[in-house]
PDB file of C-alpha atoms in Angstrom:
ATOM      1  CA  UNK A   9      37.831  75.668 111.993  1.00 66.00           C
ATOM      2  CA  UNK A  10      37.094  74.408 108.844  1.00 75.00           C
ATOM      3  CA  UNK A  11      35.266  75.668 105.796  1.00 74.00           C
ATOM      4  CA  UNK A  12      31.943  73.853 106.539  1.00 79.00           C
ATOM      5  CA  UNK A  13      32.241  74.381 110.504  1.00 83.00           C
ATOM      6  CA  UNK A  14      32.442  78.511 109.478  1.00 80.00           C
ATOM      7  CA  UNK A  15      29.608  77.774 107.051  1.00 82.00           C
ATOM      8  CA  UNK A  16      27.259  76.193 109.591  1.00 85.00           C
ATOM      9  CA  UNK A  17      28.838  79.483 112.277  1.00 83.00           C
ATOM     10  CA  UNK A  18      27.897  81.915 109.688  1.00 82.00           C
ATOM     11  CA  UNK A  19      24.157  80.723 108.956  1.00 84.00           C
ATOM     12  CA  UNK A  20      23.440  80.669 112.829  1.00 85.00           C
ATOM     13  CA  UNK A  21      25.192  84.193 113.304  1.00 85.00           C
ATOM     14  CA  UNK A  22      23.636  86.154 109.793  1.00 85.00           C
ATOM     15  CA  UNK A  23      20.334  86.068 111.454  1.00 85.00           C
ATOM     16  CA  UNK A  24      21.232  88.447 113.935  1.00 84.00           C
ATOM     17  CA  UNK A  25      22.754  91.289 111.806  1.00 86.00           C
ATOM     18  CA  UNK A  26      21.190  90.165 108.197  1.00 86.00           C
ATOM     19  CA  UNK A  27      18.210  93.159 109.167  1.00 87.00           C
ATOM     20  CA  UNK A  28      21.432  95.722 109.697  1.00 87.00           C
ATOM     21  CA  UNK A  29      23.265  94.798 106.832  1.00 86.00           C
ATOM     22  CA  UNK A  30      20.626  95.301 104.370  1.00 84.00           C
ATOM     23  CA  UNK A  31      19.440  98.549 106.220  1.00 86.00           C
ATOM     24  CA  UNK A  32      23.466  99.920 105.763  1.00 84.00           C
ATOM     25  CA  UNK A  33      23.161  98.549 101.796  1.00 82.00           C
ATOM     26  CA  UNK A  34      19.942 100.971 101.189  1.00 83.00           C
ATOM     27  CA  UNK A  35      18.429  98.360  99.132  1.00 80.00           C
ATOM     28  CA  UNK A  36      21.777  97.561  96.837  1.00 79.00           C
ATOM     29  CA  UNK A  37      22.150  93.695  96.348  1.00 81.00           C
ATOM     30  CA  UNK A  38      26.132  94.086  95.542  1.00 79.00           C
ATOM     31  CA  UNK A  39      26.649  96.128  98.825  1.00 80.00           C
ATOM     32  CA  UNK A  40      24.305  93.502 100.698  1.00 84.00           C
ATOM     33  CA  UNK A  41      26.865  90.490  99.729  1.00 85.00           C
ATOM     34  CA  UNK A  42      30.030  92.881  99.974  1.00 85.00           C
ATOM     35  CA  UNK A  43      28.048  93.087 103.767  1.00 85.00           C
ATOM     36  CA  UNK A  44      27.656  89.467 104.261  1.00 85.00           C
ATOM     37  CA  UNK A  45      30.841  88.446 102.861  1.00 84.00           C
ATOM     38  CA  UNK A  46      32.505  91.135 105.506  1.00 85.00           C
ATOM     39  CA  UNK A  47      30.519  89.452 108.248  1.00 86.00           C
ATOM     40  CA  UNK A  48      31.703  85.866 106.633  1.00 86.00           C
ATOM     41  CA  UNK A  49      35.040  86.761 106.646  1.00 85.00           C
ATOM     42  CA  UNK A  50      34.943  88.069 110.618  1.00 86.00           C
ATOM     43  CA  UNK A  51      33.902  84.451 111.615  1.00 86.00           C
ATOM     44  CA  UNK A  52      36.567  82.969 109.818  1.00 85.00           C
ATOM     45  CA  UNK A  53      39.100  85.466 111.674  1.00 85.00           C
ATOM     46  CA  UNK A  54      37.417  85.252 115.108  1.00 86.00           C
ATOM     47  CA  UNK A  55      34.757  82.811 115.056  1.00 85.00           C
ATOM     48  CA  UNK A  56      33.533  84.328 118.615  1.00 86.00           C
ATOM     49  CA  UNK A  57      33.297  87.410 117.951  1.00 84.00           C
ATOM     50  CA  UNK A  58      30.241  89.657 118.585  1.00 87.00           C
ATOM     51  CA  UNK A  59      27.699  91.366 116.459  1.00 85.00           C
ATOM     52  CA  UNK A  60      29.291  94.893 116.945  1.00 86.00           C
ATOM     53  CA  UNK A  61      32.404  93.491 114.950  1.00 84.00           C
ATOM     54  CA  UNK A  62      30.935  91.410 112.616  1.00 84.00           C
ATOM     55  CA  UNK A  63      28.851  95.037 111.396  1.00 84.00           C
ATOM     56  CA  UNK A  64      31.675  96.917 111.571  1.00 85.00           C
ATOM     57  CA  UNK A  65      33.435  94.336 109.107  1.00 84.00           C
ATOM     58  CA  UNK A  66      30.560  94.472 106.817  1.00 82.00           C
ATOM     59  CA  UNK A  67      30.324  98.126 106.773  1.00 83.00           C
ATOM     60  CA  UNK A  68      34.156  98.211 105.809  1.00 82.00           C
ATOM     61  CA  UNK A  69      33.656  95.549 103.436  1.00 82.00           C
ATOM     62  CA  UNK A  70      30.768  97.976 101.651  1.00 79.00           C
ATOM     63  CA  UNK A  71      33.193 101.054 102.098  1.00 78.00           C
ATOM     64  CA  UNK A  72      36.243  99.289 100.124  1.00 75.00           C
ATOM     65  CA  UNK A  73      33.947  98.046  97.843  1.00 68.00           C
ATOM     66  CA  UNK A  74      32.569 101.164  96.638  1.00 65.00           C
ATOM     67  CA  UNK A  75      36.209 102.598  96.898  1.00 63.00           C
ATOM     68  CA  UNK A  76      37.206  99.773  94.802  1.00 64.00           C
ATOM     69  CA  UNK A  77      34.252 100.013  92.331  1.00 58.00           C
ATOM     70  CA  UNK A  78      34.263  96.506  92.248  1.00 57.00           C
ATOM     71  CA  UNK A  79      32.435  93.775  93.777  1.00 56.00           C
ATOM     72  CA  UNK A  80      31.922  90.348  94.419  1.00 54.00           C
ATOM     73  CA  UNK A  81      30.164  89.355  91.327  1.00 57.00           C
ATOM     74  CA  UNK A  82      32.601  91.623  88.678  1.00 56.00           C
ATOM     75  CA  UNK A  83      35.539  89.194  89.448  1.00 52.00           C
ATOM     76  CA  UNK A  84      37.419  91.415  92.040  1.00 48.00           C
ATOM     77  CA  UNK A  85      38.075  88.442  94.277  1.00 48.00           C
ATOM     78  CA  UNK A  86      40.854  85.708  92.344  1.00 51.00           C
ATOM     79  CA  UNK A  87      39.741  81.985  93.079  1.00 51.00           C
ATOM     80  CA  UNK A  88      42.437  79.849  94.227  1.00 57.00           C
ATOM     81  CA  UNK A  89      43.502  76.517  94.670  1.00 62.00           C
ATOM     82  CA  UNK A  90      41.274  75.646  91.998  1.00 57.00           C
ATOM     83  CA  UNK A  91      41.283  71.803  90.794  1.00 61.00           C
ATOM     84  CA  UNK A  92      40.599  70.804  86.954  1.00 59.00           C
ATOM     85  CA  UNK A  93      39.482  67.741  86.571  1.00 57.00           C
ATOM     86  CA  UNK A  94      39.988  65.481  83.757  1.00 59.00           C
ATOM     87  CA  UNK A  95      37.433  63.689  82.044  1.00 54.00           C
ATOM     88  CA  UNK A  96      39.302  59.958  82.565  1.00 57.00           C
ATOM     89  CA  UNK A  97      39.375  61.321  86.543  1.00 55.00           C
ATOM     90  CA  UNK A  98      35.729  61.619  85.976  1.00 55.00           C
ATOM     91  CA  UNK A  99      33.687  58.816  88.812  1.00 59.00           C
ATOM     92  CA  UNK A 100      31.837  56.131  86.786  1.00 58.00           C
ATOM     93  CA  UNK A 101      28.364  56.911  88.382  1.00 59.00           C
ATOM     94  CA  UNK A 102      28.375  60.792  87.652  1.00 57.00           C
ATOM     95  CA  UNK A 103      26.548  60.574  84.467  1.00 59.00           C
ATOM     96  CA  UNK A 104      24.908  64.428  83.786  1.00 58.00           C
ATOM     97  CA  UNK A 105      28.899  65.446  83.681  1.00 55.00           C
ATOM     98  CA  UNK A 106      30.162  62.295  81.965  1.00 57.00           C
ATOM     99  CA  UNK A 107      27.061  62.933  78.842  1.00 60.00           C
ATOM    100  CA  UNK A 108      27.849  67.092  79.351  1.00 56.00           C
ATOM    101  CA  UNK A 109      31.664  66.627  78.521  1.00 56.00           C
ATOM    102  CA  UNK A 110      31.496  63.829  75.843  1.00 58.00           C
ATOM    103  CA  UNK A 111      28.726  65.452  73.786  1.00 56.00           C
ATOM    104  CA  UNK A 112      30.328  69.061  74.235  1.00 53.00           C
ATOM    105  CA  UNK A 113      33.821  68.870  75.665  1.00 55.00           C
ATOM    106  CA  UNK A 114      35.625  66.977  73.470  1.00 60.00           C
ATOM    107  CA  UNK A 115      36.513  67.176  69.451  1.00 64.00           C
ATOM    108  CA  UNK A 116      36.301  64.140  67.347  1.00 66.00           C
ATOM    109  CA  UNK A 117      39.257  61.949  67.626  1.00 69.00           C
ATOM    110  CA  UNK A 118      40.535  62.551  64.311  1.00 71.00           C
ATOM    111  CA  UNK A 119      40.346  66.374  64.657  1.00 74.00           C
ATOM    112  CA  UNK A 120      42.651  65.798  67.854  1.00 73.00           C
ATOM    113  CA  UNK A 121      45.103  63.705  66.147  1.00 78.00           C
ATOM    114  CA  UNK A 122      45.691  66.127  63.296  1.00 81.00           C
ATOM    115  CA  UNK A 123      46.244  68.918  65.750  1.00 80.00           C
ATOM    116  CA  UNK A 124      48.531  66.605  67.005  1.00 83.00           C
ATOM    117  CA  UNK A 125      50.529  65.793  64.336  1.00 85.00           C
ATOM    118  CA  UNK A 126      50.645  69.857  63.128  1.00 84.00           C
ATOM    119  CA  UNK A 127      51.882  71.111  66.950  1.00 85.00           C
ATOM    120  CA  UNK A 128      54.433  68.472  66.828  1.00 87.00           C
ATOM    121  CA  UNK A 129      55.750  69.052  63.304  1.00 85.00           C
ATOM    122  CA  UNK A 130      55.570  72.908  64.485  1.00 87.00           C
ATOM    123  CA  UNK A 131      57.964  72.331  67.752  1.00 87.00           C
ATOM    124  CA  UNK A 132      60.005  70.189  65.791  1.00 87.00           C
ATOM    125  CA  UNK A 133      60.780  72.921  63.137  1.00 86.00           C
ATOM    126  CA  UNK A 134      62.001  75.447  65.907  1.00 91.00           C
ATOM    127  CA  UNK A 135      65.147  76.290  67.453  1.00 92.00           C
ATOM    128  CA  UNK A 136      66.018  76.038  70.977  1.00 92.00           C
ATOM    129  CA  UNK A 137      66.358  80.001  71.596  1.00 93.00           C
ATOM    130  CA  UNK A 138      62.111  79.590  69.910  1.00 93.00           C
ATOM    131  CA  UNK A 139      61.730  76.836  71.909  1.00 91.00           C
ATOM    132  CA  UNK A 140      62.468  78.489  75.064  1.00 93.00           C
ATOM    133  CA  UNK A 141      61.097  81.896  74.148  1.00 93.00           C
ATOM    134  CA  UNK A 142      57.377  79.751  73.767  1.00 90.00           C
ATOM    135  CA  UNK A 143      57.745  78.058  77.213  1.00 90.00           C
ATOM    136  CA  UNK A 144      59.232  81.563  78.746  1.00 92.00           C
ATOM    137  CA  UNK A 145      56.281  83.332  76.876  1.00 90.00           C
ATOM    138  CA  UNK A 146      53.898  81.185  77.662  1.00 86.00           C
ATOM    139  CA  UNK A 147      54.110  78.455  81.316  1.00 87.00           C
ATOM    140  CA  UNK A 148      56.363  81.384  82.800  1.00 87.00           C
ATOM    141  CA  UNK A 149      54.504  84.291  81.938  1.00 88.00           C
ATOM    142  CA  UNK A 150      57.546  86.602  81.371  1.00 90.00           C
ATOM    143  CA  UNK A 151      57.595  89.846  79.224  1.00 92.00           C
ATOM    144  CA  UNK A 152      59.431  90.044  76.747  1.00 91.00           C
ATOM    145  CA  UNK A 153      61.940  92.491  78.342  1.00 93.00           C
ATOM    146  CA  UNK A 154      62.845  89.721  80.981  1.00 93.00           C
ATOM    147  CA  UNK A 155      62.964  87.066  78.238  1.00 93.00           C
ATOM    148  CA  UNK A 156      65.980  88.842  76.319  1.00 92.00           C
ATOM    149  CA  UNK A 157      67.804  88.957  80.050  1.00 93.00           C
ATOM    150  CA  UNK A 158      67.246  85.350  80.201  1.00 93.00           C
ATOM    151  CA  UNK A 159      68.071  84.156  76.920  1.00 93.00           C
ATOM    152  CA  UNK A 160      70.634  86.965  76.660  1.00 94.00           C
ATOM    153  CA  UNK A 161      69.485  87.925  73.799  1.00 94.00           C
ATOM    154  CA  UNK A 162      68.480  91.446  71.240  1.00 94.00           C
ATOM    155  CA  UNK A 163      65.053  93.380  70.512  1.00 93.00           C
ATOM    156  CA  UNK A 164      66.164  92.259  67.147  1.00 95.00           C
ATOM    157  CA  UNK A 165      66.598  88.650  68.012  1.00 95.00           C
ATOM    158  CA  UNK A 166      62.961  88.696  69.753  1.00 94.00           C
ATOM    159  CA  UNK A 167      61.308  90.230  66.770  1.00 94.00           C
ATOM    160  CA  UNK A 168      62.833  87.687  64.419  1.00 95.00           C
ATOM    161  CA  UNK A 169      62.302  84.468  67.153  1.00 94.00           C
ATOM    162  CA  UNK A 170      58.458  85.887  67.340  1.00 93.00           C
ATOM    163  CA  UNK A 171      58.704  85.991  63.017  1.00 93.00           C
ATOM    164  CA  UNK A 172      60.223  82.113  62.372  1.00 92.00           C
ATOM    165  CA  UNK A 173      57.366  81.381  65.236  1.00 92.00           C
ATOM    166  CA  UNK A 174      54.699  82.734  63.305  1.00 90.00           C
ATOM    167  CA  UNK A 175      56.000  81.142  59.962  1.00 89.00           C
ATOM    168  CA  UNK A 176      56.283  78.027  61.842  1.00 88.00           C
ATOM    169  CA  UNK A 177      52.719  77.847  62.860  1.00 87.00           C
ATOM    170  CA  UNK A 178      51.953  78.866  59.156  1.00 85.00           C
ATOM    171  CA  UNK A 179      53.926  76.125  58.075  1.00 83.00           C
ATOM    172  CA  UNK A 180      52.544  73.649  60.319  1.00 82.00           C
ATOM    173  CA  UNK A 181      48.824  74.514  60.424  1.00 77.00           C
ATOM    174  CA  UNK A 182      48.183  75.074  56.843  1.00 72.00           C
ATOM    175  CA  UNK A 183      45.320  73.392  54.844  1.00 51.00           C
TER     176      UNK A 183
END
């Protein structure tokens, strides 16, 4: 089933056990939508299943959510597959978005050309081994303990790759 076929499931189906699931939260909003999202997630897993199960999975939805201390709306659950979209992917004839992003999304041009200009006269001041610690650092998300493994490299070295980075950026971004 798909997303808005479970959707469409889960509207029909809430009316029967919406009364229970709010009687089991005692009035608490975040255990009422850890309840619904249990029953949400039942339909998805057996989209014929009866209102016995789709309680029980609410109740242990509420249960690991209190365990947890966390809930739906204190960012316990990660979004995925997430899509950014760019402004030029933008259609034409969306025009709230298109006025939202140009009059707060975007810096002047010549604000994004000096920035520019100072990032590229910073990469081009750094070695390879600072080079590769930025892009291990920073698209790989390694520590710095599997960086020296991968560069094959010292503490020491680090701590003076992390200085010339600094003084780079210095260098580069100064007034």
């Amino acid at each position: 089933m798909n997303h808005h076929a479970i959707e469409a499931l889960y509207n029909e189906r809430v009316k029967d056990i919406e009364k229970a699931i709010n009687a089991k939260s005692g009035g608490d909003e975040d255990l009422r939508q850890e309840g619904l999202w249990g029953a949400y997630l039942a339909l998805q897993r057996d989209p014929n299943a009866n209102k016995t199960f789709l309680l029980n999975k609410s109740g242990w939805e509420m249960v690991g959510s209190t365990r947890r201390g966390r809930s739906l709306d204190n960012g316990f659950y990660k979004r995925k597959n997430l899509e950014v979209i760019r402004y030029n992917q933008l259609p034409a004839d969306d025009k709230v978005f298109s006025s939202f992003i140009r009059e707060y999304g975007q810096e002047p041009v010549d604000e994004q050309v000096i920035f520019r200009i100072s990032l590229q006269r910073m990469f081009n001041g750094l070695s390879d081994n600072e080079t590769r610690y930025i892009r291990h650092k920073t698209m790989d998300g390694m520590s710095d303990v599997s960086i020296k493994k991968a560069l094959r490299i010292t503490f020491k070295q680090i701590r003076e790759i992390k200085r010339n980075i600094r003084r780079q950026i210095e260098l580069a971004f100064a007034a």
